[in-house]
mmCIF file of the C-alpha atoms, coordinates in Angstrom:
data_MODEL
# 
_entry.id   MODEL 
# 
loop_
_atom_site.group_PDB 
_atom_site.id 
_atom_site.type_symbol 
_atom_site.label_atom_id 
_atom_site.label_alt_id 
_atom_site.label_comp_id 
_atom_site.label_asym_id 
_atom_site.label_entity_id 
_atom_site.label_seq_id 
_atom_site.pdbx_PDB_ins_code 
_atom_site.Cartn_x 
_atom_site.Cartn_y 
_atom_site.Cartn_z 
_atom_site.occupancy 
_atom_site.B_iso_or_equiv 
_atom_site.pdbx_formal_charge 
_atom_site.auth_seq_id 
_atom_site.auth_comp_id 
_atom_site.auth_asym_id 
_atom_site.auth_atom_id 
_atom_site.pdbx_PDB_model_num 
ATOM 1   C CA . ALA A 1 1   ? 0.592   11.218  -9.586  1.00 0.00 ? 1   ALA A CA 1 
ATOM 2   C CA . THR A 1 2   ? -2.690  9.434   -8.963  1.00 0.00 ? 2   THR A CA 1 
ATOM 3   C CA . SER A 1 3   ? -5.613  10.501  -11.118 1.00 0.00 ? 3   SER A CA 1 
ATOM 4   C CA . GLN A 1 4   ? -9.186  11.173  -10.123 1.00 0.00 ? 4   GLN A CA 1 
ATOM 5   C CA . GLY A 1 5   ? -11.267 8.014   -10.425 1.00 0.00 ? 5   GLY A CA 1 
ATOM 6   C CA . THR A 1 6   ? -8.422  5.602   -9.585  1.00 0.00 ? 6   THR A CA 1 
ATOM 7   C CA . VAL A 1 7   ? -9.809  2.662   -7.565  1.00 0.00 ? 7   VAL A CA 1 
ATOM 8   C CA . PHE A 1 8   ? -7.837  0.707   -4.955  1.00 0.00 ? 8   PHE A CA 1 
ATOM 9   C CA . GLN A 1 9   ? -9.067  -2.682  -3.693  1.00 0.00 ? 9   GLN A CA 1 
ATOM 10  C CA . ASN A 1 10  ? -7.852  -4.174  -0.414  1.00 0.00 ? 10  ASN A CA 1 
ATOM 11  C CA . THR A 1 11  ? -8.413  -7.598  1.138   1.00 0.00 ? 11  THR A CA 1 
ATOM 12  C CA . SER A 1 12  ? -6.630  -9.078  4.145   1.00 0.00 ? 12  SER A CA 1 
ATOM 13  C CA . LEU A 1 13  ? -5.987  -12.622 5.257   1.00 0.00 ? 13  LEU A CA 1 
ATOM 14  C CA . ILE A 1 14  ? -5.743  -12.959 9.042   1.00 0.00 ? 14  ILE A CA 1 
ATOM 15  C CA . TYR A 1 15  ? -3.968  -16.024 10.399  1.00 0.00 ? 15  TYR A CA 1 
ATOM 16  C CA . PHE A 1 16  ? -4.623  -17.488 13.866  1.00 0.00 ? 16  PHE A CA 1 
ATOM 17  C CA . ASP A 1 17  ? -2.121  -20.160 14.843  1.00 0.00 ? 17  ASP A CA 1 
ATOM 18  C CA . PHE A 1 18  ? -2.144  -22.897 12.193  1.00 0.00 ? 18  PHE A CA 1 
ATOM 19  C CA . ASN A 1 19  ? -5.817  -22.536 11.214  1.00 0.00 ? 19  ASN A CA 1 
ATOM 20  C CA . GLU A 1 20  ? -7.054  -21.523 7.779   1.00 0.00 ? 20  GLU A CA 1 
ATOM 21  C CA . PRO A 1 21  ? -6.929  -17.732 7.265   1.00 0.00 ? 21  PRO A CA 1 
ATOM 22  C CA . VAL A 1 22  ? -9.956  -15.528 7.908   1.00 0.00 ? 22  VAL A CA 1 
ATOM 23  C CA . ILE A 1 23  ? -10.510 -13.469 4.757   1.00 0.00 ? 23  ILE A CA 1 
ATOM 24  C CA . THR A 1 24  ? -11.843 -9.941  5.270   1.00 0.00 ? 24  THR A CA 1 
ATOM 25  C CA . ASN A 1 25  ? -14.331 -8.191  3.024   1.00 0.00 ? 25  ASN A CA 1 
ATOM 26  C CA . THR A 1 26  ? -12.818 -6.368  0.062   1.00 0.00 ? 26  THR A CA 1 
ATOM 27  C CA . THR A 1 27  ? -12.812 -2.600  0.433   1.00 0.00 ? 27  THR A CA 1 
ATOM 28  C CA . LEU A 1 28  ? -12.894 -0.174  -2.466  1.00 0.00 ? 28  LEU A CA 1 
ATOM 29  C CA . ASN A 1 29  ? -11.330 3.274   -2.230  1.00 0.00 ? 29  ASN A CA 1 
ATOM 30  C CA . THR A 1 30  ? -11.739 5.746   -5.086  1.00 0.00 ? 30  THR A CA 1 
ATOM 31  C CA . ILE A 1 31  ? -9.607  8.869   -5.479  1.00 0.00 ? 31  ILE A CA 1 
ATOM 32  C CA . SER A 1 32  ? -11.983 11.828  -5.670  1.00 0.00 ? 32  SER A CA 1 
ATOM 33  C CA . GLU A 1 33  ? -9.326  14.465  -6.476  1.00 0.00 ? 33  GLU A CA 1 
ATOM 34  C CA . ASP A 1 34  ? -6.022  14.416  -8.306  1.00 0.00 ? 34  ASP A CA 1 
ATOM 35  C CA . VAL A 1 35  ? -3.244  13.562  -5.856  1.00 0.00 ? 35  VAL A CA 1 
ATOM 36  C CA . ILE A 1 36  ? 0.418   14.297  -6.453  1.00 0.00 ? 36  ILE A CA 1 
ATOM 37  C CA . LEU A 1 37  ? 2.848   12.430  -4.232  1.00 0.00 ? 37  LEU A CA 1 
ATOM 38  C CA . ASN A 1 38  ? 6.252   14.074  -3.880  1.00 0.00 ? 38  ASN A CA 1 
ATOM 39  C CA . ALA A 1 39  ? 8.979   13.867  -1.271  1.00 0.00 ? 39  ALA A CA 1 
ATOM 40  C CA . THR A 1 40  ? 9.253   17.186  0.527   1.00 0.00 ? 40  THR A CA 1 
ATOM 41  C CA . ASN A 1 41  ? 11.886  18.714  2.726   1.00 0.00 ? 41  ASN A CA 1 
ATOM 42  C CA . GLU A 1 42  ? 9.664   17.764  5.668   1.00 0.00 ? 42  GLU A CA 1 
ATOM 43  C CA . SER A 1 43  ? 10.341  14.096  4.943   1.00 0.00 ? 43  SER A CA 1 
ATOM 44  C CA . LEU A 1 44  ? 14.026  14.856  5.503   1.00 0.00 ? 44  LEU A CA 1 
ATOM 45  C CA . LEU A 1 45  ? 13.241  16.294  8.946   1.00 0.00 ? 45  LEU A CA 1 
ATOM 46  C CA . ALA A 1 46  ? 12.745  13.002  10.732  1.00 0.00 ? 46  ALA A CA 1 
ATOM 47  C CA . LEU A 1 47  ? 14.050  11.623  14.003  1.00 0.00 ? 47  LEU A CA 1 
ATOM 48  C CA . ALA A 1 48  ? 15.388  8.085   13.534  1.00 0.00 ? 48  ALA A CA 1 
ATOM 49  C CA . LEU A 1 49  ? 15.657  5.661   16.483  1.00 0.00 ? 49  LEU A CA 1 
ATOM 50  C CA . PHE A 1 50  ? 17.509  2.351   16.402  1.00 0.00 ? 50  PHE A CA 1 
ATOM 51  C CA . PRO A 1 51  ? 17.275  -0.301  17.542  1.00 0.00 ? 51  PRO A CA 1 
ATOM 52  C CA . ASN A 1 52  ? 13.535  0.028   17.919  1.00 0.00 ? 52  ASN A CA 1 
ATOM 53  C CA . PRO A 1 53  ? 12.363  -2.020  19.849  1.00 0.00 ? 53  PRO A CA 1 
ATOM 54  C CA . ALA A 1 54  ? 15.242  -1.371  22.215  1.00 0.00 ? 54  ALA A CA 1 
ATOM 55  C CA . VAL A 1 55  ? 16.427  -2.951  25.473  1.00 0.00 ? 55  VAL A CA 1 
ATOM 56  C CA . ASP A 1 56  ? 19.144  -0.945  27.284  1.00 0.00 ? 56  ASP A CA 1 
ATOM 57  C CA . PHE A 1 57  ? 20.031  1.886   24.895  1.00 0.00 ? 57  PHE A CA 1 
ATOM 58  C CA . VAL A 1 58  ? 18.716  3.588   21.771  1.00 0.00 ? 58  VAL A CA 1 
ATOM 59  C CA . ASN A 1 59  ? 20.632  5.508   19.131  1.00 0.00 ? 59  ASN A CA 1 
ATOM 60  C CA . MET A 1 60  ? 19.063  8.715   17.872  1.00 0.00 ? 60  MET A CA 1 
ATOM 61  C CA . ILE A 1 61  ? 19.853  10.274  14.499  1.00 0.00 ? 61  ILE A CA 1 
ATOM 62  C CA . PHE A 1 62  ? 18.874  13.911  14.021  1.00 0.00 ? 62  PHE A CA 1 
ATOM 63  C CA . PRO A 1 63  ? 18.597  15.734  10.671  1.00 0.00 ? 63  PRO A CA 1 
ATOM 64  C CA . GLN A 1 64  ? 20.553  18.619  12.229  1.00 0.00 ? 64  GLN A CA 1 
ATOM 65  C CA . LYS A 1 65  ? 22.051  19.651  15.585  1.00 0.00 ? 65  LYS A CA 1 
ATOM 66  C CA . ALA A 1 66  ? 19.810  18.863  18.572  1.00 0.00 ? 66  ALA A CA 1 
ATOM 67  C CA . ALA A 1 67  ? 19.528  20.918  21.755  1.00 0.00 ? 67  ALA A CA 1 
ATOM 68  C CA . ARG A 1 68  ? 17.093  18.993  23.987  1.00 0.00 ? 68  ARG A CA 1 
ATOM 69  C CA . ILE A 1 69  ? 15.792  15.443  24.361  1.00 0.00 ? 69  ILE A CA 1 
ATOM 70  C CA . GLN A 1 70  ? 12.650  14.531  26.257  1.00 0.00 ? 70  GLN A CA 1 
ATOM 71  C CA . VAL A 1 71  ? 11.240  11.028  26.758  1.00 0.00 ? 71  VAL A CA 1 
ATOM 72  C CA . SER A 1 72  ? 7.801   10.464  28.256  1.00 0.00 ? 72  SER A CA 1 
ATOM 73  C CA . ASP A 1 73  ? 5.554   7.485   28.829  1.00 0.00 ? 73  ASP A CA 1 
ATOM 74  C CA . LEU A 1 74  ? 2.131   7.314   27.210  1.00 0.00 ? 74  LEU A CA 1 
ATOM 75  C CA . SER A 1 75  ? 0.471   8.902   30.242  1.00 0.00 ? 75  SER A CA 1 
ATOM 76  C CA . GLY A 1 76  ? 2.609   12.024  29.678  1.00 0.00 ? 76  GLY A CA 1 
ATOM 77  C CA . ARG A 1 77  ? 4.995   11.495  32.610  1.00 0.00 ? 77  ARG A CA 1 
ATOM 78  C CA . ILE A 1 78  ? 8.422   12.866  31.624  1.00 0.00 ? 78  ILE A CA 1 
ATOM 79  C CA . LEU A 1 79  ? 11.182  10.335  32.301  1.00 0.00 ? 79  LEU A CA 1 
ATOM 80  C CA . ILE A 1 80  ? 14.121  12.090  30.631  1.00 0.00 ? 80  ILE A CA 1 
ATOM 81  C CA . ASN A 1 81  ? 14.437  15.820  29.992  1.00 0.00 ? 81  ASN A CA 1 
ATOM 82  C CA . LYS A 1 82  ? 17.957  16.905  29.220  1.00 0.00 ? 82  LYS A CA 1 
ATOM 83  C CA . THR A 1 83  ? 19.932  19.452  27.287  1.00 0.00 ? 83  THR A CA 1 
ATOM 84  C CA . VAL A 1 84  ? 22.284  17.943  24.729  1.00 0.00 ? 84  VAL A CA 1 
ATOM 85  C CA . HIS A 1 85  ? 24.783  19.214  22.218  1.00 0.00 ? 85  HIS A CA 1 
ATOM 86  C CA . ALA A 1 86  ? 24.380  16.381  19.726  1.00 0.00 ? 86  ALA A CA 1 
ATOM 87  C CA . ASN A 1 87  ? 25.410  16.975  16.149  1.00 0.00 ? 87  ASN A CA 1 
ATOM 88  C CA . LEU A 1 88  ? 23.713  14.128  14.315  1.00 0.00 ? 88  LEU A CA 1 
ATOM 89  C CA . LEU A 1 89  ? 23.973  11.044  16.548  1.00 0.00 ? 89  LEU A CA 1 
ATOM 90  C CA . HIS A 1 90  ? 23.244  10.569  20.236  1.00 0.00 ? 90  HIS A CA 1 
ATOM 91  C CA . GLN A 1 91  ? 22.991  7.403   22.326  1.00 0.00 ? 91  GLN A CA 1 
ATOM 92  C CA . LEU A 1 92  ? 20.386  7.385   25.102  1.00 0.00 ? 92  LEU A CA 1 
ATOM 93  C CA . ASP A 1 93  ? 20.576  5.063   28.128  1.00 0.00 ? 93  ASP A CA 1 
ATOM 94  C CA . ILE A 1 94  ? 17.168  3.473   28.773  1.00 0.00 ? 94  ILE A CA 1 
ATOM 95  C CA . HIS A 1 95  ? 18.250  0.469   30.885  1.00 0.00 ? 95  HIS A CA 1 
ATOM 96  C CA . SER A 1 96  ? 15.954  1.546   33.743  1.00 0.00 ? 96  SER A CA 1 
ATOM 97  C CA . PHE A 1 97  ? 12.839  1.669   31.518  1.00 0.00 ? 97  PHE A CA 1 
ATOM 98  C CA . SER A 1 98  ? 10.179  -1.033  31.754  1.00 0.00 ? 98  SER A CA 1 
ATOM 99  C CA . SER A 1 99  ? 8.823   -2.761  28.670  1.00 0.00 ? 99  SER A CA 1 
ATOM 100 C CA . GLY A 1 100 ? 6.328   -0.559  26.898  1.00 0.00 ? 100 GLY A CA 1 
ATOM 101 C CA . MET A 1 101 ? 5.876   2.317   24.485  1.00 0.00 ? 101 MET A CA 1 
ATOM 102 C CA . TYR A 1 102 ? 7.398   5.764   24.972  1.00 0.00 ? 102 TYR A CA 1 
ATOM 103 C CA . LEU A 1 103 ? 7.404   9.070   23.114  1.00 0.00 ? 103 LEU A CA 1 
ATOM 104 C CA . VAL A 1 104 ? 10.777  10.620  22.270  1.00 0.00 ? 104 VAL A CA 1 
ATOM 105 C CA . GLU A 1 105 ? 10.859  14.325  21.428  1.00 0.00 ? 105 GLU A CA 1 
ATOM 106 C CA . ALA A 1 106 ? 13.951  16.099  20.150  1.00 0.00 ? 106 ALA A CA 1 
ATOM 107 C CA . THR A 1 107 ? 14.155  19.867  19.992  1.00 0.00 ? 107 THR A CA 1 
ATOM 108 C CA . LEU A 1 108 ? 16.580  20.930  17.291  1.00 0.00 ? 108 LEU A CA 1 
ATOM 109 C CA . SER A 1 109 ? 18.880  23.937  17.627  1.00 0.00 ? 109 SER A CA 1 
ATOM 110 C CA . ASN A 1 110 ? 16.593  25.891  15.250  1.00 0.00 ? 110 ASN A CA 1 
ATOM 111 C CA . GLY A 1 111 ? 13.611  25.265  17.582  1.00 0.00 ? 111 GLY A CA 1 
ATOM 112 C CA . ASN A 1 112 ? 11.872  22.593  15.461  1.00 0.00 ? 112 ASN A CA 1 
ATOM 113 C CA . LYS A 1 113 ? 10.521  19.650  17.437  1.00 0.00 ? 113 LYS A CA 1 
ATOM 114 C CA . LEU A 1 114 ? 10.561  16.069  16.156  1.00 0.00 ? 114 LEU A CA 1 
ATOM 115 C CA . GLN A 1 115 ? 8.747   13.143  17.761  1.00 0.00 ? 115 GLN A CA 1 
ATOM 116 C CA . GLN A 1 116 ? 9.073   9.409   17.394  1.00 0.00 ? 116 GLN A CA 1 
ATOM 117 C CA . LYS A 1 117 ? 7.617   6.389   19.191  1.00 0.00 ? 117 LYS A CA 1 
ATOM 118 C CA . LEU A 1 118 ? 10.054  4.116   21.010  1.00 0.00 ? 118 LEU A CA 1 
ATOM 119 C CA . VAL A 1 119 ? 9.243   0.551   22.034  1.00 0.00 ? 119 VAL A CA 1 
ATOM 120 C CA . VAL A 1 120 ? 11.206  -0.917  24.948  1.00 0.00 ? 120 VAL A CA 1 
ATOM 121 C CA . SER A 1 121 ? 11.159  -4.704  25.077  1.00 0.00 ? 121 SER A CA 1 
ATOM 122 C CA . LYS A 1 122 ? 12.864  -6.360  28.049  1.00 0.00 ? 122 LYS A CA 1 
ATOM 123 C CA . PRO A 1 123 ? 13.643  -10.096 27.879  1.00 0.00 ? 123 PRO A CA 1 
# 
């Protein structure tokens, strides 16, 4: 738990090539209400993608049985939309994708939808 009045200070050092770092201003953040941080069941409902960044394929791990997979680019164009009967692991072929960022959405058999960003990085 984090108590009211707790203060966090943050400073960053930004490096450009081999030059001396640029030091940012220090920011102060104060907790105005009591905050309790607990893991919830929602944290267990995540879609895992690996490798990410990916090149030709990506493995997907679902928290429970999946029924549909949809992959779209950032403009919303749907590139893959298919029904699957994946228990917990599914491999997706992305060899035809260009380098860039994509949004993967999995619809679970109970109707819940999970989303994750996928980065494709071609050599």
